[in-house]
Coordinates of C-alpha atoms and ligand atoms in Angstrom, one line a residue:
M9 CA 59.0 135.3 161.4
P10 CA 62.5 135.2 162.9
Y11 CA 61.1 132.8 165.6
K12 CA 59.8 130.5 162.9
R13 CA 63.1 130.7 161.0
N14 CA 65.1 129.8 164.1
I15 CA 62.8 126.7 164.6
I16 CA 63.4 125.6 161.0
L17 CA 67.2 126.1 161.4
V18 CA 67.2 124.1 164.7
A19 CA 65.1 121.4 163.1
A20 CA 67.4 121.3 160.1
A21 CA 70.5 121.1 162.3
L22 CA 68.9 118.3 164.3
L23 CA 68.0 116.5 161.1
I24 CA 71.6 116.8 159.9
I25 CA 73.0 115.6 163.2
V26 CA 70.6 112.6 163.2
V27 CA 71.4 111.8 159.5
A28 CA 75.1 112.1 160.3
C29 CA 74.8 109.8 163.4
L30 CA 72.8 107.3 161.4
G31 CA 75.4 107.5 158.6
Y32 CA 78.2 107.0 161.0
I33 CA 76.5 104.0 162.8
T34 CA 75.6 102.4 159.4
N35 CA 79.1 103.0 158.1
K36 CA 80.6 101.4 161.2
E37 CA 78.2 98.4 161.0
V38 CA 78.9 98.0 157.4
N39 CA 82.6 98.2 158.0
D40 CA 82.5 95.7 160.9
L41 CA 80.3 93.3 158.9
V42 CA 82.5 93.5 155.8
R43 CA 85.6 93.1 158.0
D44 CA 84.1 90.1 159.8
Q45 CA 83.0 88.5 156.6
F46 CA 86.4 89.1 155.0
N47 CA 88.2 87.6 158.0
K48 CA 86.0 84.5 157.8
Q49 CA 86.6 84.2 154.1
Q50 CA 90.4 84.6 154.6
Q51 CA 90.4 82.1 157.4
L52 CA 88.5 79.6 155.4
L53 CA 91.0 80.0 152.6
I54 CA 94.0 79.5 154.8
R55 CA 92.4 76.5 156.6
Q56 CA 91.9 74.9 153.2
C57 CA 95.5 75.5 152.5
A58 CA 96.6 74.0 155.8
A59 CA 94.3 71.0 155.4
G60 CA 95.8 70.4 151.9
I61 CA 99.4 70.4 153.3
E62 CA 98.4 68.2 156.2
G63 CA 96.8 65.7 153.8
F64 CA 99.8 65.8 151.6
F65 CA 102.2 65.0 154.5
D66 CA 99.8 62.3 155.8
E67 CA 99.7 60.6 152.5
K68 CA 103.5 60.8 151.9
T69 CA 104.5 59.7 155.3
F70 CA 102.1 56.7 155.0
L71 CA 103.7 55.8 151.7
I72 CA 107.2 56.1 153.1
W73 CA 106.2 54.0 156.0
K74 CA 104.9 51.3 153.6
L75 CA 108.1 51.6 151.5
G76 CA 110.1 51.1 154.7
I77 CA 108.2 47.9 155.5
D78 CA 108.5 46.7 151.8
V79 CA 112.3 47.2 151.6
S80 CA 113.1 46.0 155.2
D81 CA 114.0 42.5 154.0
K82 CA 115.6 43.6 150.8
P83 CA 119.4 43.9 150.4
T84 CA 120.8 47.4 150.2
E85 CA 121.7 47.1 146.5
D86 CA 118.1 46.4 145.6
M87 CA 116.8 49.5 147.2
P88 CA 117.5 52.0 144.4
K89 CA 115.1 50.1 142.1
H90 CA 112.3 50.7 144.7
F91 CA 113.3 54.3 145.1
I92 CA 113.2 54.8 141.3
D93 CA 109.7 53.3 141.1
F94 CA 108.5 55.2 144.0
S95 CA 109.9 58.5 142.8
R96 CA 108.4 57.9 139.4
Q97 CA 105.0 57.4 140.9
L98 CA 105.2 60.3 143.3
E99 CA 106.9 63.3 141.6
C100 CA 107.0 65.3 144.9
F101 CA 110.2 63.7 146.2
S102 CA 113.4 65.3 145.0
C103 CA 115.6 62.6 146.4
M104 CA 115.4 59.3 148.3
G105 CA 118.1 57.3 150.1
F106 CA 119.0 54.8 152.7
I107 CA 121.2 55.6 155.8
N108 CA 122.6 52.3 157.2
S109 CA 122.8 51.6 161.0
S110 CA 126.3 53.1 161.0
G111 CA 125.0 56.5 159.8
I112 CA 126.4 56.2 156.3
I113 CA 124.2 56.9 153.3
A114 CA 124.4 53.5 151.8
T115 CA 122.4 54.0 148.6
G116 CA 120.0 56.5 147.0
H117 CA 118.3 58.0 144.0
P118 CA 119.2 60.2 142.2
Y119 CA 122.6 58.9 143.1
S120 CA 124.6 62.2 143.0
Q121 CA 122.0 64.1 145.0
A122 CA 121.5 61.4 147.6
G123 CA 125.1 61.9 148.8
V124 CA 125.8 58.1 148.8
G125 CA 128.8 57.3 151.0
T126 CA 128.5 60.4 153.1
N127 CA 128.6 60.1 156.8
I128 CA 125.6 62.0 158.2
S129 CA 127.0 62.8 161.5
G130 CA 126.8 66.5 162.3
T131 CA 124.3 67.1 159.5
D132 CA 120.5 67.7 159.8
L133 CA 120.0 64.1 158.6
S134 CA 121.7 62.8 161.7
R135 CA 118.9 64.5 163.7
L136 CA 116.3 62.7 161.5
F137 CA 118.2 59.5 161.9
D138 CA 118.3 59.7 165.7
C139 CA 114.7 60.7 166.1
A140 CA 113.3 58.1 163.7
K141 CA 115.5 55.4 165.4
E142 CA 114.4 56.5 168.8
K143 CA 110.7 56.7 168.0
G144 CA 110.7 53.6 165.8
N145 CA 108.3 55.4 163.4
V146 CA 108.1 57.9 160.6
Y147 CA 109.7 61.3 161.5
I148 CA 109.8 64.5 159.6
I149 CA 112.4 67.3 159.9
T150 CA 112.3 70.7 158.2
Y151 CA 115.5 72.6 157.7
L152 CA 117.6 74.8 155.5
P153 CA 120.2 72.6 153.9
K154 CA 123.7 74.0 153.9
G155 CA 124.6 76.2 151.0
R156 CA 121.0 76.4 149.8
D157 CA 118.3 79.1 150.2
D158 CA 115.3 76.9 150.1
I159 CA 113.8 75.0 152.9
R160 CA 113.4 71.2 152.7
S161 CA 111.4 68.7 154.6
T162 CA 112.8 65.2 154.9
I163 CA 110.7 62.2 155.9
G164 CA 112.6 59.4 157.7
M165 CA 111.4 55.9 158.3
P166 CA 113.4 53.4 160.4
I167 CA 113.6 49.9 159.0
Y168 CA 114.2 46.7 160.8
S169 CA 115.2 43.2 159.7
N170 CA 114.3 40.4 162.2
N171 CA 113.7 43.1 164.8
T172 CA 117.2 44.4 164.3
F173 CA 117.6 48.1 163.4
K174 CA 118.9 48.2 159.8
G175 CA 118.9 51.9 159.1
V176 CA 116.6 54.8 158.0
I177 CA 115.2 55.4 154.6
F178 CA 114.6 59.0 153.8
A179 CA 112.8 61.1 151.2
N180 CA 113.3 64.8 150.5
I181 CA 110.4 67.2 149.7
E182 CA 111.4 70.7 148.7
M183 CA 109.4 73.6 150.0
T184 CA 109.1 74.9 146.5
T185 CA 107.1 71.8 145.7
I186 CA 104.8 72.4 148.6
S187 CA 104.4 76.1 147.8
E188 CA 103.8 75.3 144.1
W189 CA 101.0 72.9 145.0
F190 CA 99.4 74.7 147.9
L191 CA 100.6 78.2 148.6
D192 CA 101.5 80.2 145.5
D193 CA 98.0 80.7 144.1
V194 CA 96.2 81.4 147.4
V195 CA 96.3 85.1 146.9
S196 CA 97.6 87.4 144.1
K197 CA 100.7 89.5 144.8
E198 CA 98.7 92.8 144.9
D199 CA 96.2 91.5 147.4
G200 CA 98.7 90.1 150.0
Y201 CA 101.1 87.3 150.7
V202 CA 101.3 83.8 152.4
Y203 CA 103.9 82.8 154.8
V204 CA 104.8 79.7 156.9
I205 CA 106.6 79.7 160.2
S206 CA 107.8 76.8 162.4
E207 CA 106.8 76.6 166.0
S208 CA 110.1 78.2 166.8
G209 CA 109.3 81.3 164.7
Q210 CA 111.6 80.3 161.8
C211 CA 110.4 81.5 158.4
L212 CA 109.8 78.4 156.2
Y213 CA 108.1 80.2 153.4
D214 CA 107.4 83.9 152.7
E215 CA 106.2 85.2 149.3
A216 CA 106.9 88.8 150.2
H217 CA 110.1 88.5 152.2
K218 CA 112.1 85.7 150.4
E219 CA 115.3 86.8 152.1
M220 CA 113.8 85.7 155.5
I221 CA 113.5 82.0 154.5
G222 CA 115.3 79.9 157.0
K223 CA 115.8 82.8 159.5
K224 CA 113.8 83.8 162.5
Y225 CA 111.7 86.9 162.0
I226 CA 112.3 88.2 165.4
G227 CA 115.8 89.6 165.5
N228 CA 116.3 89.5 161.8
F229 CA 113.2 91.1 160.4
C230 CA 112.0 93.0 163.4
D231 CA 112.8 94.0 166.9
N232 CA 111.6 92.2 169.9
N233 CA 109.2 95.0 170.7
S234 CA 107.8 95.7 167.3
S235 CA 104.2 95.0 166.5
F236 CA 105.4 92.3 164.0
A237 CA 107.2 90.5 166.8
Y238 CA 104.2 90.7 168.9
M239 CA 102.1 89.2 166.1
I240 CA 104.6 86.4 165.5
N241 CA 104.5 85.5 169.2
E242 CA 100.8 85.6 169.3
Q243 CA 100.6 83.2 166.3
I244 CA 103.1 80.8 167.9
E245 CA 101.1 80.9 171.1
K246 CA 97.5 80.8 169.8
K247 CA 98.1 79.0 166.5
D248 CA 94.7 80.0 165.2
G249 CA 93.1 83.4 164.7
S250 CA 93.6 86.8 163.2
C251 CA 95.5 90.0 164.2
Y252 CA 96.7 93.3 162.8
Y253 CA 100.2 94.8 162.5
F254 CA 101.7 97.8 160.9
D255 CA 104.2 97.0 158.1
E256 CA 107.1 99.3 158.6
Y257 CA 108.3 98.9 155.1
T258 CA 105.1 99.3 153.1
K259 CA 103.7 101.7 155.8
E260 CA 100.4 99.8 155.6
Q261 CA 98.2 98.4 158.2
Q262 CA 98.0 94.6 157.6
I263 CA 95.4 92.1 158.6
V264 CA 96.7 88.6 159.2
V265 CA 94.8 85.4 159.5
Y266 CA 96.7 82.3 160.6
T267 CA 96.1 78.6 161.3
P268 CA 98.2 75.6 162.3
V269 CA 99.5 72.8 160.0
E270 CA 99.8 69.8 162.3
C271 CA 100.8 66.4 160.9
R272 CA 103.0 63.8 162.8
N273 CA 105.7 65.9 164.4
I274 CA 105.2 68.9 162.0
D275 CA 103.9 71.9 163.9
W276 CA 103.8 74.8 161.4
I277 CA 101.7 78.0 161.3
I278 CA 100.5 79.2 158.0
G279 CA 99.5 82.8 157.7
L280 CA 97.9 85.1 155.1
S281 CA 98.6 88.8 155.3
V282 CA 96.4 91.3 153.5
P283 CA 96.5 95.1 153.5
E284 CA 93.7 96.6 155.4
E285 CA 93.1 98.9 152.4
K286 CA 91.6 95.9 150.7
I287 CA 88.8 95.8 153.2
E288 CA 88.3 99.5 152.7
K289 CA 88.1 98.9 149.0
L290 CA 85.5 96.2 149.7
V291 CA 83.5 98.6 151.9
Y292 CA 83.7 101.3 149.2
S293 CA 82.6 98.8 146.6
V294 CA 79.6 97.9 148.8
Y295 CA 78.8 101.7 149.1
E296 CA 79.3 102.2 145.4
K297 CA 76.8 99.4 144.7
Q298 CA 74.4 100.8 147.3
I299 CA 74.7 104.3 145.8
L300 CA 74.3 102.9 142.3
F301 CA 71.2 101.0 143.5
I302 CA 69.8 104.1 145.2
V303 CA 70.5 106.3 142.1
V304 CA 68.8 103.7 139.9
V305 CA 65.8 103.5 142.2
I306 CA 65.6 107.4 142.5
L307 CA 66.0 107.7 138.7
G308 CA 63.3 105.0 138.3
I309 CA 61.0 106.8 140.7
I310 CA 61.6 110.2 138.9
I311 CA 61.1 108.7 135.4
G312 CA 58.0 106.8 136.7
C313 CA 56.6 109.9 138.2
G314 CA 57.4 111.9 135.1
I315 CA 55.6 109.3 132.9
I316 CA 52.6 109.3 135.3
V317 CA 52.5 113.1 135.5
S318 CA 52.8 113.5 131.7
M319 CA 50.1 110.8 131.3
F320 CA 47.8 112.7 133.7
S321 CA 48.5 116.0 132.1
K322 CA 47.7 114.5 128.7
W323 CA 44.5 113.0 130.0
N324 CA 43.8 116.4 131.6
K325 CA 44.4 118.2 128.3
E326 CA 42.2 115.7 126.5
L327 CA 39.5 116.1 129.2
E328 CA 39.8 119.9 128.9
M329 CA 39.5 119.6 125.2
E330 CA 36.5 117.4 125.5
V331 CA 34.9 119.8 128.0
K332 CA 35.7 122.7 125.7
I333 CA 34.1 120.9 122.7
K334 CA 31.1 119.9 124.9
T335 CA 30.8 123.5 126.1
V336 CA 30.9 124.8 122.5
D337 CA 28.3 122.2 121.6
L338 CA 26.2 123.2 124.6
R339 CA 26.5 126.9 123.6
R340 CA 25.6 126.1 120.1
S341 CA 22.5 124.1 121.0
N342 CA 21.7 126.8 123.5
I343 CA 21.9 129.4 120.7
E344 CA 19.8 127.1 118.5
L345 CA 17.3 126.7 121.3
E346 CA 17.2 130.5 121.8
T347 CA 16.8 131.0 118.1
A348 CA 14.1 128.4 118.0
N349 CA 12.5 130.1 121.0
T350 CA 12.7 133.5 119.4
K351 CA 11.2 132.0 116.2
L352 CA 8.4 130.4 118.3
K353 CA 7.8 133.7 120.0
Q354 CA 7.8 135.4 116.6
L355 CA 5.5 132.8 115.2
D356 CA 3.2 133.3 118.2
R357 CA 3.3 137.0 117.7
L358 CA 2.7 136.5 113.9
K359 CA -0.2 134.1 114.8
S360 CA -1.8 136.8 117.0
E361 CA -1.2 139.4 114.4
F362 CA -2.6 137.0 111.7
I363 CA -5.7 136.5 113.7
S364 CA -6.3 140.2 114.2
M365 CA -5.3 140.8 110.5
V366 CA -7.6 138.1 109.2
S367 CA -10.5 139.4 111.3
H368 CA -9.7 142.9 110.1
E369 CA -9.3 141.9 106.5
L370 CA -12.5 139.8 106.6
R371 CA -14.4 142.5 108.4
T372 CA -13.3 145.5 106.3
P373 CA -14.6 144.3 103.0
L374 CA -17.8 143.1 104.6
T375 CA -18.3 146.5 106.3
S376 CA -17.7 148.2 103.0
I377 CA -20.1 145.9 101.2
K378 CA -22.7 146.4 104.0
L379 CA -22.4 150.2 103.8
S380 CA -22.5 150.2 100.0
L381 CA -25.7 148.0 100.1
D382 CA -27.3 150.3 102.7
V383 CA -26.6 153.3 100.4
L384 CA -28.0 151.3 97.4
K385 CA -31.1 150.5 99.4
I386 CA -32.0 154.1 100.2
L387 CA -30.9 155.4 96.9
P388 CA -33.9 156.7 94.8
G389 CA -33.9 155.5 91.2
S390 CA -33.3 158.9 89.7
K391 CA -30.7 159.4 86.9
K392 CA -28.8 161.8 89.1
D393 CA -27.9 159.0 91.5
E394 CA -26.7 156.7 88.7
S395 CA -23.0 157.5 89.4
T396 CA -23.3 156.9 93.1
R397 CA -24.9 153.5 92.5
D398 CA -22.0 152.6 90.1
E399 CA -19.5 153.7 92.7
M400 CA -21.3 151.5 95.4
L401 CA -21.3 148.5 93.1
Q402 CA -17.6 149.0 92.3
I403 CA -16.8 149.1 96.1
I404 CA -18.8 145.9 96.5
D405 CA -17.0 144.3 93.6
R406 CA -13.5 145.3 94.8
N407 CA -14.1 144.1 98.3
I408 CA -15.5 140.8 97.2
D409 CA -12.2 140.5 95.1
R410 CA -10.2 141.4 98.1
Q411 CA -11.8 138.8 100.2
N412 CA -11.5 136.3 97.4
R413 CA -7.8 136.9 97.2
L414 CA -7.4 136.5 100.9
I415 CA -9.3 133.2 101.0
G416 CA -7.4 132.1 97.9
D417 CA -4.1 132.8 99.5
L418 CA -5.1 131.0 102.7
L419 CA -6.1 128.0 100.6
D420 CA -2.9 128.1 98.6
I421 CA -0.7 128.3 101.6
S422 CA -2.4 125.3 103.2
R423 CA -2.1 123.4 99.9
L424 CA 1.6 124.3 99.6
E425 CA 2.2 123.1 103.2
T426 CA 0.4 119.8 102.7
G427 CA 1.9 119.3 99.2
N428 CA -1.5 119.4 97.6
L429 CA -0.9 122.3 95.2
K430 CA -1.1 120.7 91.8
L431 CA 0.5 122.4 88.8
N432 CA -0.9 122.2 85.4
C433 CA 2.3 122.5 83.4
K434 CA 2.4 122.9 79.7
A435 CA 4.4 124.8 77.0
I436 CA 3.6 128.5 77.4
D437 CA 5.2 131.8 76.5
L438 CA 6.2 134.0 79.4
L439 CA 5.4 137.1 77.3
D440 CA 1.7 136.0 77.4
V441 CA 1.9 135.6 81.2
I442 CA 3.5 139.1 81.6
E443 CA 1.1 140.7 79.2
E444 CA -2.0 139.3 80.9
S445 CA -0.7 140.2 84.4
V446 CA 0.2 143.8 83.3
D447 CA -3.2 144.2 81.6
S448 CA -5.1 143.1 84.7
M449 CA -3.3 145.6 86.9
K450 CA -3.2 148.5 84.4
K451 CA -6.4 150.0 85.5
A452 CA -5.5 150.0 89.2
A453 CA -2.1 151.6 88.4
E454 CA -3.7 154.3 86.3
E455 CA -6.1 155.0 89.1
K456 CA -3.1 155.5 91.4
G457 CA -1.3 157.6 88.8
I458 CA 1.6 155.1 88.5
R459 CA 3.1 154.1 85.2
I460 CA 3.3 150.4 84.6
Y461 CA 5.0 148.8 81.6
A462 CA 6.6 145.6 80.3
D463 CA 10.2 145.6 79.0
M464 CA 10.7 142.4 76.9
Q465 CA 14.3 141.6 75.8
G466 CA 13.2 139.0 73.3
D467 CA 10.4 137.9 71.1
S468 CA 9.3 134.9 73.1
F469 CA 10.3 133.0 76.3
P470 CA 9.0 129.5 75.9
V471 CA 8.7 127.6 79.2
K472 CA 6.9 124.6 80.5
A473 CA 4.9 125.9 83.4
D474 CA 1.4 126.4 84.9
Y475 CA 0.2 129.5 83.1
D476 CA -2.5 130.5 85.7
R477 CA -0.1 130.1 88.6
L478 CA 2.6 132.2 87.0
V479 CA 0.0 134.9 86.3
Q480 CA -1.0 134.6 90.0
V481 CA 2.6 135.2 91.1
L482 CA 3.1 138.2 88.8
V483 CA -0.2 139.8 89.7
N484 CA 0.8 139.3 93.4
L485 CA 4.1 141.0 92.9
I486 CA 2.7 143.8 90.8
N487 CA -0.1 144.3 93.3
N488 CA 2.5 144.6 96.1
A489 CA 4.6 147.0 94.0
L490 CA 1.5 149.1 93.4
K491 CA 0.6 148.9 97.1
F492 CA 4.0 150.1 98.3
T493 CA 4.7 152.7 95.6
R494 CA 3.2 156.2 96.0
E495 CA 4.6 157.6 92.8
G496 CA 6.9 156.6 90.0
E497 CA 6.7 153.5 87.9
I498 CA 6.5 149.7 87.9
S499 CA 8.4 147.8 85.2
I500 CA 8.2 144.1 84.4
Q501 CA 11.3 142.8 82.6
A502 CA 11.9 139.5 80.9
Q503 CA 15.3 138.3 79.7
M504 CA 17.3 135.1 79.3
M505 CA 20.0 134.6 82.0
N506 CA 22.5 131.8 81.4
G507 CA 19.9 130.0 79.3
H508 CA 17.1 130.4 81.9
P509 CA 14.2 132.9 81.5
Q510 CA 14.2 135.6 84.2
I511 CA 11.4 138.0 85.1
T512 CA 12.0 141.1 87.2
V513 CA 9.3 143.2 88.8
S514 CA 10.8 146.6 89.8
D515 CA 9.1 149.5 91.5
T516 CA 10.1 152.9 92.8
G517 CA 8.3 152.4 96.1
I518 CA 9.2 152.6 99.8
G519 CA 11.7 149.7 99.6
I520 CA 12.4 147.1 102.3
P521 CA 15.0 147.5 105.1
H522 CA 18.0 145.3 104.6
D523 CA 17.5 143.2 107.8
E524 CA 14.0 142.4 106.7
L525 CA 14.9 141.0 103.3
D526 CA 15.5 137.5 104.7
H527 CA 12.0 137.3 106.3
I528 CA 9.6 138.7 103.8
F529 CA 9.1 135.4 102.1
D530 CA 8.0 133.8 105.5
K531 CA 4.3 133.3 105.8
F532 CA 2.4 136.0 107.7
Y533 CA 5.5 138.2 107.7
Q534 CA 5.0 141.9 107.1
V535 CA 7.7 144.5 107.5
D536 CA 6.0 146.4 110.3
M537 CA 2.6 146.9 111.8
G538 CA 2.5 150.5 110.6
S539 CA 3.0 149.6 106.9
R540 CA 0.5 146.7 107.3
R541 CA -2.1 149.0 108.8
E542 CA -1.5 151.6 106.1
F543 CA -1.2 149.2 103.2
G544 CA -3.4 146.3 104.3
G545 CA -2.6 142.7 103.3
S546 CA -2.2 139.3 104.9
G547 CA 1.5 138.6 104.8
L548 CA 0.8 135.5 102.7
G549 CA 1.3 136.7 99.1
L550 CA 5.1 136.4 98.9
A551 CA 5.0 133.0 100.8
V552 CA 2.6 131.7 98.1
C553 CA 4.7 133.2 95.3
K554 CA 7.8 131.5 96.6
G555 CA 6.0 128.2 97.1
I556 CA 4.7 128.2 93.5
I557 CA 8.0 129.3 91.9
E558 CA 9.9 126.6 93.9
Q559 CA 7.4 124.0 92.9
H560 CA 8.3 124.9 89.3
G561 CA 12.0 124.2 90.2
G562 CA 12.8 128.0 90.1
S563 CA 13.8 130.6 92.6
I564 CA 12.7 134.0 93.7
R565 CA 14.8 136.7 95.5
V566 CA 14.5 140.3 96.3
E567 CA 16.9 143.3 96.1
S568 CA 15.7 146.5 97.7
E569 CA 16.8 149.9 99.1
V570 CA 14.7 151.8 101.5
G571 CA 13.1 154.9 99.8
K572 CA 14.3 153.9 96.4
G573 CA 12.3 150.8 95.5
S574 CA 12.4 147.0 95.3
K575 CA 13.2 144.4 92.7
F576 CA 11.7 140.9 92.8
I577 CA 13.6 138.5 90.5
I578 CA 12.2 135.2 89.4
L579 CA 14.5 132.6 87.8
L580 CA 12.7 129.7 86.1
Ligands
LIG21 P1 1.0 141.5 102.1 O1 -0.3 140.9 101.9 O2 1.2 142.1 103.5 O3 1.5 142.3 101.0 P2 3.2 139.8 101.2 O4 3.6 138.5 101.6 O5 2.8 140.0 99.8 O6 2.1 140.2 102.2 O7 4.3 140.9 101.5 C1 4.9 140.8 102.8 C2 5.5 142.1 103.1 O8 6.6 142.4 102.3 C3 4.6 143.2 103.0 O9 3.7 143.4 104.1 C4 5.5 144.4 102.8 O10 5.9 144.8 104.1 C5 6.7 143.8 102.1 N1 6.6 144.0 100.6 C6 6.3 143.2 99.7 N2 6.4 143.7 98.4 C7 6.9 144.9 98.6 C8 7.3 146.0 97.7 N3 7.2 145.9 96.4 N4 7.8 147.1 98.3 C9 7.9 147.2 99.6 N5 7.6 146.3 100.5 C10 7.1 145.1 100.0

């Protein structure tokens, strides 16, 4: 066990290391990728900016060049009119003017700002004047005018009249105009800042360090050895690319992308500085989205699995239920089959018993008749033997009756089964039926020493029925009562029960066991072999009685207690 546990621990540790390595590599790759993409995006942004500024200066210098040609033949006093038109069309110029060949601002618009009458010698405009004159073409200077804190670019265009240098026209563009048009909205203040430096490292524009405008960064903003100075030098040298530096003031690592602005003699570098934290935020947002995606996927899988599992368990339960129902059905049909089988076996047994009973019942009377006849044959005709002859004849008579009854029962049962038992129904009185039945059995009862009597609770019980068949039923019941009663009495009662006549045949005989009560009306059924042997009979009597009564639309039932007696109740 400890060995196994160690292996599991080592495997788990290895797994954690592998997962950690993979996590580290993935993190690095994602980081690099995001950083790379971010750099490219920033570079694109800053290049668009630079292209905008270049296009702006290209267009403006061309227009100034054209203006120079247009006004070259015009007298100086006509020039302001052109300047006004020009300024109106192009709102970017803060001021325009004309410096004559002697270096005096001869005219301009707006008049006050143009410094009309001023000698430019020693000013920045003199540099513009000299360069434009020397090159014979448009020239641009960028400088911080005296007493101001905002950089200005001035475009100068030399003009000639009949190949004679006439002077230089100039147009001022304030850096605020350029920044408004191209720089201010590149990036929001929280996300970073844009700056512009000249090729000499002078700050021309800086959103974050306005105090540096017009000054050189190195020496004013940072030491020569600082990472910022290193970055500025790298930008001046390479002009295009990206680099990092640590901002001493904000204490933040910054990423800088920079690109040149080159137009005519302009050689600026425009840079965009963004805190490195922004990339980290981007990386985290990528992770957040990935984690969100993974969580959603896992949740989806869990919910999906849950639904599938619950569906399966529901199907399973339904299936189990179905199997249970089917099993119960199977059990029930099995029990039914078993019952049917038992019934068949019982029927088979009854059939065998019936055959032996019928043969016995048929043979016994015949034997008695035969013996009685033999006695009669040898009996001399003397008076003394008269009583023996009578006795023999009675035996013959009784046995013929017995056989008659059996054959009658057999015929009746077969008629009942085939539906051929026809009733001859007419208006009769039950009292007559009972009276005749009791009368016919009286002698036999007396012989057995059993009292038989009718107990009528009414003067008449009129019914519509088959008189003979009802007598047959009652005789059968009384016969049974007599057969199964050793001592006591048999009573036949008649009474009205809920408007229906009811006949009850009660005896004080051996009674019928409780579990046999349901079967005694079945054909061929006898309570037990012993009783059958002792008492004789075919097991058909009650079945015939039931058939006849039911055909009358009535019912017959039995109440009995072993040793106390039985009660057969007929309701018509
Ligand atoms: P059986 O010819 O054998 O009498 P029955 O159909 O008339 O045929 O009766 C069926 C069985 O019911 C009898 O064998 C007997 O066991 C039982 N039986 C019928 N009547 C009585 C009774 N009054 N007392 C006790 N047992 C009776």
